[in-house]
Every structure is written in structure tokens, then in C-alpha cells.
């Protein structure tokens, strides 16, 4: 595993303000990546081969962005982050568009609470317009894009991360009939996020969150203690975790065996462990918990998060 910063491009729950839920619109939005596809045109039916290393995962992560119009200008590439309760615009884009600077509000980052300025803008995603949206303003280099679309844009809708076709879909219609290769997990809500219950690491049951805004998977310290016991021969290294708020916290990383999510089983996979402020907010200090990033989500052909039905639908690659 190469050394370096572990990118954690996510924004945790907003403090001191309610979620900015928008009306559910009809129809669907297809969001293509800003870069070229990983598969050549015309080969969308080819078997999906998951990324084989974290460098390739980083490439997938960069491509999973949405085209967003801001105050009628754009489109701009926004990271779609199911680990963020509040949508965000970068300071560079805010300055470029001349967005007014509003009062700061408190945000929870990986290392604690931090103040961030705000602004108000109209966002257009596909054919849907969301007027007078309050956006936090964060450094562009930390976000990894022009902005972040958080859970405040997902309420009552379904987000599909299609890794095979390298595109995202957001819709509010009933899901299609279940494909025989799909499996569906019921999920619980925690601060707007969907929490899975059918996951474990080396047989240890986990509280698992799906975090499309994270490139890498991160476990809490309770899970780390169990991982050391279950896999005493693992080699550990240290790496910083970088938050979209600009905060940094150190994490310990190791290749660990037998991570399972539903029917997906990974024999060995790099997992980072850190005492994130996020876990403390959710009162997950003593109970093993994990944030599943794109490195694990991209093992599937697609992952669909249904915020209306509180369920998650997965499809394993046909070659699996």
C-alpha cells in the first residue's frame, strides 16, 4: 500500500440548521462523468471488471460527479456525497460566480467542529431547479470538485451509482422489478444516511454506512481493536485523513481479510482506522462501525440507494 494522504472528501452533518429538503420532482436525471468512460463506447454490455487497486479506484472516484448549473451558469462538476448532509460549493467557484458571502455556520469535520462561510444560489441538476439553496463554502482543493451534492438533494429519491457504465442516476419513480442478479438490503436512517446491518469484518458484525464521497473505507477504533485480535499478522502503516473542511487526522491502515457486505466477500482489502469525530457524533465509539467508500462500492456493478424506501440494492458483476 503506497504511503500518502488518504483523501476523505466528505462533509459531515451540519450543526445548528435543519436539512434543506427540496420538493421531489418527477422523472429521472442521468449524470455522466466529466472525464471519458473507462469502457469504450458501444461496450456497455461488456462484463464489468472492478478496479484492481486504489489508484484505479481514485480514477473512478474522480469520474463519479454530477453536472450542475449554478445560477444559470455551468455546468460544473459536483461530487455526489452520501456522507454529507449539506451541499457545498467551492470557494473558487463562489468567487468566479460572484456569489454573496453569508454568515458562517458550524460544521462537523473528521477532527471536530469548524466554522465555514455560507452562500445562497440556485442549483439546476438535469431538468430540476432548486432555488435559494443555502450552501457552505469550502476550499476547492479539499472538495476535489466544484462542489458537493449532499443528502439535502436526495430526500425521497433514489441514487444509483452505476460503476459499469460510469454514470449516476437520480430519480423519484418506483424501482424496476428486481433483477435476478440483484440483492436488496433494508437500511435504517441515521441523520439522513442509510445504515446497513448486513456487513461484517472477519465475522464481526458492523454498523456500515455507504459514503460515495469517500475514496477509501474507514473503520472506527472499536473495529480496529477487533481487527488486531482477529488478524494479528497484518502489517500496519500510518496515513493522514483529509477532510473537506480542511481538517486532518491520522489513521492506521492495514490489509485485512474477509470484509463482507451482503453477498460480496473480499479476501483482503486495505481498511483505514481513525478516531473520527463523525463516529463520536453518532455515538459509535464502543460498537464496531465502518464507512464504506468507493473502493468497496466499486466492487459492485452498481449500488442504488433508495431514500424513499430505506433500502439499498446491489448487483455483483456477472463474472463474480
Coordinates of C-alpha atoms in Angstrom, one line a residue:
X1 CA 0.0 0.0 0.0
X2 CA 1.5 3.3 -1.1
X3 CA 2.1 6.0 1.5
X4 CA 0.4 9.4 1.3
X5 CA -2.7 11.3 2.2
X6 CA -5.9 9.3 2.4
X7 CA -8.4 11.6 0.7
X8 CA -11.6 11.9 2.7
X9 CA -13.7 14.3 0.6
X10 CA -16.8 14.4 2.7
X11 CA -18.7 16.8 4.8
X12 CA -20.4 15.6 7.9
X13 CA -23.7 16.7 9.5
X14 CA -24.5 20.4 9.6
X15 CA -24.9 21.8 13.1
X16 CA -27.4 24.5 14.0
X17 CA -29.6 24.3 11.0
X18 CA -32.2 22.0 9.5
X19 CA -31.7 19.9 6.4
X20 CA -32.7 21.8 3.3
X21 CA -35.0 19.3 1.8
X22 CA -36.3 20.1 -1.7
X23 CA -39.6 19.0 -3.4
X24 CA -39.4 15.6 -5.1
X25 CA -39.5 16.0 -8.9
X26 CA -40.9 13.5 -11.4
X27 CA -38.7 11.7 -13.9
X28 CA -35.0 10.9 -13.7
X29 CA -31.7 12.5 -14.2
X30 CA -28.8 10.8 -15.9
X31 CA -25.4 12.2 -14.8
X32 CA -22.4 11.4 -17.0
X33 CA -18.9 11.6 -15.7
X34 CA -16.8 14.7 -16.6
X35 CA -14.0 12.5 -17.9
X36 CA -14.0 9.9 -20.6
X37 CA -15.5 6.5 -19.8
X38 CA -13.5 3.6 -18.5
X39 CA -15.2 1.4 -21.1
X40 CA -15.2 2.2 -24.8
X41 CA -18.5 3.4 -26.5
X42 CA -20.7 0.6 -27.5
X43 CA -19.4 -1.8 -25.0
X44 CA -21.9 -1.1 -22.2
X45 CA -22.9 -4.7 -22.1
X46 CA -19.4 -6.0 -21.6
X47 CA -18.8 -7.7 -18.3
X48 CA -17.8 -5.3 -15.5
X49 CA -14.3 -5.7 -14.1
X50 CA -14.0 -4.0 -10.7
X51 CA -10.9 -1.8 -10.1
X52 CA -7.9 -3.9 -9.0
X53 CA -6.0 -1.3 -6.9
X54 CA -6.6 2.0 -5.1
X55 CA -5.0 4.1 -7.9
X56 CA -7.8 2.9 -10.3
X57 CA -10.4 3.5 -7.6
X58 CA -9.2 7.1 -7.3
X59 CA -9.8 7.4 -11.1
X60 CA -13.4 6.0 -10.7
X61 CA -13.9 8.4 -7.7
X62 CA -13.0 11.4 -9.8
X63 CA -15.4 10.4 -12.6
X64 CA -18.4 10.0 -10.4
X65 CA -19.5 13.6 -10.5
X66 CA -22.7 15.4 -11.5
X67 CA -23.2 18.2 -14.0
X68 CA -24.7 21.1 -12.0
X69 CA -25.8 24.5 -13.2
X70 CA -25.3 27.3 -10.6
X71 CA -27.3 30.5 -11.0
X72 CA -27.7 29.6 -14.7
X73 CA -24.0 29.1 -15.4
X74 CA -22.1 25.9 -16.0
X75 CA -22.4 23.0 -15.9
X76 CA -19.9 22.4 -13.1
X77 CA -18.7 19.0 -11.7
X78 CA -20.1 18.4 -8.2
X79 CA -19.1 15.3 -6.2
X80 CA -22.2 13.3 -5.1
X81 CA -21.6 12.5 -1.5
X82 CA -24.0 10.3 0.5
X83 CA -21.9 11.0 3.6
X84 CA -22.7 14.8 3.5
X85 CA -26.0 16.2 4.9
X86 CA -25.3 19.6 3.4
X87 CA -24.5 20.6 -0.2
X88 CA -21.3 22.7 -0.7
X89 CA -19.8 25.0 -3.3
X90 CA -16.1 25.6 -3.6
X91 CA -14.6 29.0 -2.7
X92 CA -13.1 29.2 -6.2
X93 CA -16.5 28.7 -7.9
X94 CA -18.2 31.1 -5.4
X95 CA -15.7 33.8 -6.3
X96 CA -15.9 33.1 -10.0
X97 CA -19.7 33.5 -10.0
X98 CA -19.7 36.4 -7.5
X99 CA -21.9 34.5 -5.0
X100 CA -22.7 36.6 -1.9
X101 CA -20.9 35.6 1.3
X102 CA -23.2 34.8 4.2
X103 CA -22.7 34.2 7.9
X104 CA -20.6 31.2 8.9
X105 CA -22.2 28.1 10.3
X106 CA -20.7 25.3 12.3
X107 CA -19.8 22.0 10.5
X108 CA -18.7 18.7 11.9
X109 CA -15.5 17.5 10.2
X110 CA -13.4 14.4 10.8
X111 CA -11.5 16.0 13.7
X112 CA -14.2 18.2 15.2
X113 CA -16.4 21.3 14.7
X114 CA -15.3 24.0 12.3
X115 CA -16.9 27.2 11.1
X116 CA -17.5 27.7 7.4
X117 CA -19.0 30.7 5.5
X118 CA -22.2 30.2 3.6
X119 CA -23.8 31.5 0.4
X120 CA -27.2 31.2 -1.4
X121 CA -27.6 30.0 -5.0
X122 CA -30.0 28.3 -7.4
X123 CA -28.9 24.8 -8.5
X124 CA -30.1 23.0 -11.6
X125 CA -29.5 19.3 -11.8
X126 CA -30.7 17.8 -15.0
X127 CA -34.2 19.3 -15.6
X128 CA -34.7 20.1 -11.9
X129 CA -34.2 23.5 -10.4
X130 CA -33.6 24.1 -6.7
X131 CA -33.9 27.8 -5.8
X132 CA -32.4 29.7 -2.9
X133 CA -30.3 26.8 -1.6
X134 CA -28.0 27.5 1.3
X135 CA -24.5 26.2 0.5
X136 CA -21.5 26.0 2.7
X137 CA -18.3 27.4 1.1
X138 CA -15.2 25.2 1.4
X139 CA -11.7 25.2 -0.2
X140 CA -11.7 23.8 -3.7
X141 CA -8.6 21.7 -3.1
X142 CA -10.2 19.9 -0.3
X143 CA -13.5 19.2 -2.1
X144 CA -12.0 17.7 -5.2
X145 CA -14.6 19.3 -7.4
X146 CA -16.6 22.5 -8.0
X147 CA -18.9 21.5 -5.2
X148 CA -20.6 18.7 -3.3
X149 CA -24.2 17.4 -3.6
X150 CA -25.3 16.1 -0.2
X151 CA -28.2 14.3 1.2
X152 CA -30.3 17.5 1.2
X153 CA -30.7 16.9 -2.6
X154 CA -31.6 13.2 -2.2
X155 CA -34.6 13.1 0.1
X156 CA -37.4 10.9 -1.2
X157 CA -35.4 9.9 -4.3
X158 CA -33.1 7.1 -5.4
X159 CA -29.4 7.5 -6.3
X160 CA -27.8 4.8 -8.4
X161 CA -24.0 4.7 -8.8
X162 CA -23.5 2.7 -12.0
X163 CA -19.9 1.7 -12.0
X164 CA -20.1 -0.5 -15.1
X165 CA -21.4 2.4 -17.2
X166 CA -19.6 5.1 -15.2
X167 CA -22.6 7.3 -14.6
X168 CA -25.1 8.2 -11.9
X169 CA -28.9 8.3 -12.0
X170 CA -31.2 10.1 -9.6
X171 CA -34.9 9.5 -9.9
X172 CA -38.1 9.5 -7.9
X173 CA -40.0 6.8 -9.6
X174 CA -40.7 3.3 -8.4
X175 CA -37.8 1.0 -8.9
X176 CA -37.9 -1.6 -11.7
X177 CA -38.8 -5.2 -11.0
X178 CA -35.9 -7.0 -9.2
X179 CA -33.3 -8.4 -11.4
X180 CA -32.2 -12.0 -10.5
X181 CA -28.7 -10.8 -10.0
X182 CA -29.7 -8.1 -7.6
X183 CA -29.9 -8.3 -3.8
X184 CA -31.7 -5.8 -1.6
X185 CA -30.8 -4.8 1.9
X186 CA -33.1 -2.9 4.2
X187 CA -31.5 0.1 5.8
X188 CA -32.1 2.3 8.8
X189 CA -31.8 6.1 8.9
X190 CA -29.2 7.8 11.0
X191 CA -29.1 11.6 10.5
X192 CA -30.5 11.1 7.0
X193 CA -28.0 8.5 6.0
X194 CA -28.8 4.9 5.2
X195 CA -27.2 2.4 7.6
X196 CA -26.7 -1.2 6.6
X197 CA -26.9 -4.0 9.1
X198 CA -25.8 -6.9 6.9
X199 CA -22.0 -6.4 6.9
X200 CA -19.1 -7.9 8.9
X201 CA -15.3 -8.0 9.0
X202 CA -13.8 -11.4 9.8
X203 CA -17.1 -12.4 11.2
X204 CA -17.5 -9.3 13.4
X205 CA -20.9 -7.6 12.8
X206 CA -20.6 -4.0 11.7
X207 CA -22.7 -0.8 11.6
X208 CA -21.9 0.2 7.9
X209 CA -22.6 3.4 6.1
X210 CA -22.4 3.9 2.3
X211 CA -20.3 7.0 1.6
X212 CA -20.0 7.9 -2.1
X213 CA -17.9 10.9 -1.2
X214 CA -15.1 8.9 0.3
X215 CA -12.4 7.3 -1.9
X216 CA -11.3 4.9 0.9
X217 CA -13.1 2.8 3.5
X218 CA -12.6 3.9 7.2
X219 CA -13.4 1.9 10.4
X220 CA -13.6 3.2 14.0
X221 CA -11.2 2.3 16.8
X222 CA -13.5 -0.4 18.2
X223 CA -13.3 -2.2 14.9
X224 CA -9.5 -1.7 14.9
X225 CA -9.2 -3.4 18.3
X226 CA -11.1 -6.4 17.0
X227 CA -9.1 -6.4 13.7
X228 CA -5.8 -6.7 15.6
X229 CA -7.2 -9.6 17.6
X230 CA -8.6 -11.4 14.5
X231 CA -5.6 -10.7 12.2
X232 CA -2.5 -10.3 14.4
X233 CA -0.1 -10.7 11.5
X234 CA -1.3 -7.7 9.5
X235 CA 1.2 -5.0 8.6
X236 CA 0.1 -1.5 9.7
X237 CA 1.1 1.9 8.4
X238 CA 0.0 5.5 9.2
X239 CA -1.6 8.0 6.8
X240 CA -3.4 11.3 7.3
X241 CA -7.1 11.6 6.6
X242 CA -8.0 14.9 4.9
X243 CA -11.5 16.4 5.4
X244 CA -13.4 18.7 3.1
X245 CA -13.4 21.2 5.9
X246 CA -9.6 21.3 5.8
X247 CA -9.1 19.2 9.0
X248 CA -6.6 16.4 9.2
X249 CA -6.5 13.4 11.5
X250 CA -4.1 10.4 11.4
X251 CA -5.3 7.0 10.5
X252 CA -3.8 3.5 10.7
X253 CA -4.1 1.2 7.7
X254 CA -3.8 -2.5 7.0
X255 CA -4.8 -5.1 4.5
X256 CA -7.5 -7.1 6.4
X257 CA -9.2 -10.3 5.5
X258 CA -12.9 -11.2 5.0
X259 CA -14.7 -8.0 4.6
X260 CA -18.3 -8.9 3.7
X261 CA -21.1 -6.6 2.5
X262 CA -24.2 -8.7 1.8
X263 CA -23.1 -11.5 -0.5
X264 CA -19.9 -9.7 -1.5
X265 CA -16.8 -11.1 0.2
X266 CA -13.3 -9.5 -0.2
X267 CA -10.4 -11.9 0.8
X268 CA -8.0 -9.0 1.6
X269 CA -8.7 -5.3 1.4
X270 CA -7.0 -2.1 2.7
X271 CA -9.0 -0.6 5.6
X272 CA -8.1 2.6 7.4
X273 CA -8.9 3.1 11.1
X274 CA -9.3 6.5 12.7
X275 CA -11.0 8.2 15.7
X276 CA -13.2 10.3 13.5
X277 CA -15.4 12.9 15.1
X278 CA -18.1 11.5 12.9
X279 CA -18.2 8.3 14.8
X280 CA -18.4 10.2 18.1
X281 CA -21.4 12.2 16.8
X282 CA -23.2 9.0 16.0
X283 CA -22.3 7.5 19.4
X284 CA -20.4 4.7 17.7
X285 CA -17.3 4.5 20.0
X286 CA -17.7 1.1 21.5
X287 CA -19.6 -0.6 18.7
X288 CA -17.7 -1.6 15.5
X289 CA -18.6 0.7 12.6
X290 CA -17.3 1.4 9.2
X291 CA -17.7 4.0 6.4
X292 CA -17.7 2.1 3.1
X293 CA -16.0 4.3 0.4
X294 CA -15.9 4.0 -3.4
X295 CA -13.1 1.5 -3.1
X296 CA -15.6 -1.1 -1.8
X297 CA -18.7 0.2 -3.5
X298 CA -17.0 -0.1 -6.9
X299 CA -16.7 -3.9 -6.3
X300 CA -20.3 -4.0 -7.4
X301 CA -21.7 -3.4 -10.9
X302 CA -24.0 -0.8 -9.4
X303 CA -25.2 0.4 -6.0
X304 CA -28.6 2.0 -5.7
X305 CA -29.7 3.9 -2.6
X306 CA -33.4 4.3 -2.2
X307 CA -34.1 7.1 0.2
X308 CA -37.9 6.7 -0.1
X309 CA -38.0 3.0 0.8
X310 CA -34.9 3.0 3.1
X311 CA -33.2 0.2 1.2
X312 CA -30.0 -0.4 -0.8
X313 CA -29.9 -2.5 -4.0
X314 CA -26.6 -4.1 -5.1
X315 CA -25.6 -6.1 -8.2
X316 CA -22.5 -8.2 -8.3
X317 CA -20.5 -8.3 -11.5
X318 CA -21.7 -11.2 -13.7
X319 CA -18.1 -12.6 -13.7
X320 CA -18.2 -13.0 -9.9

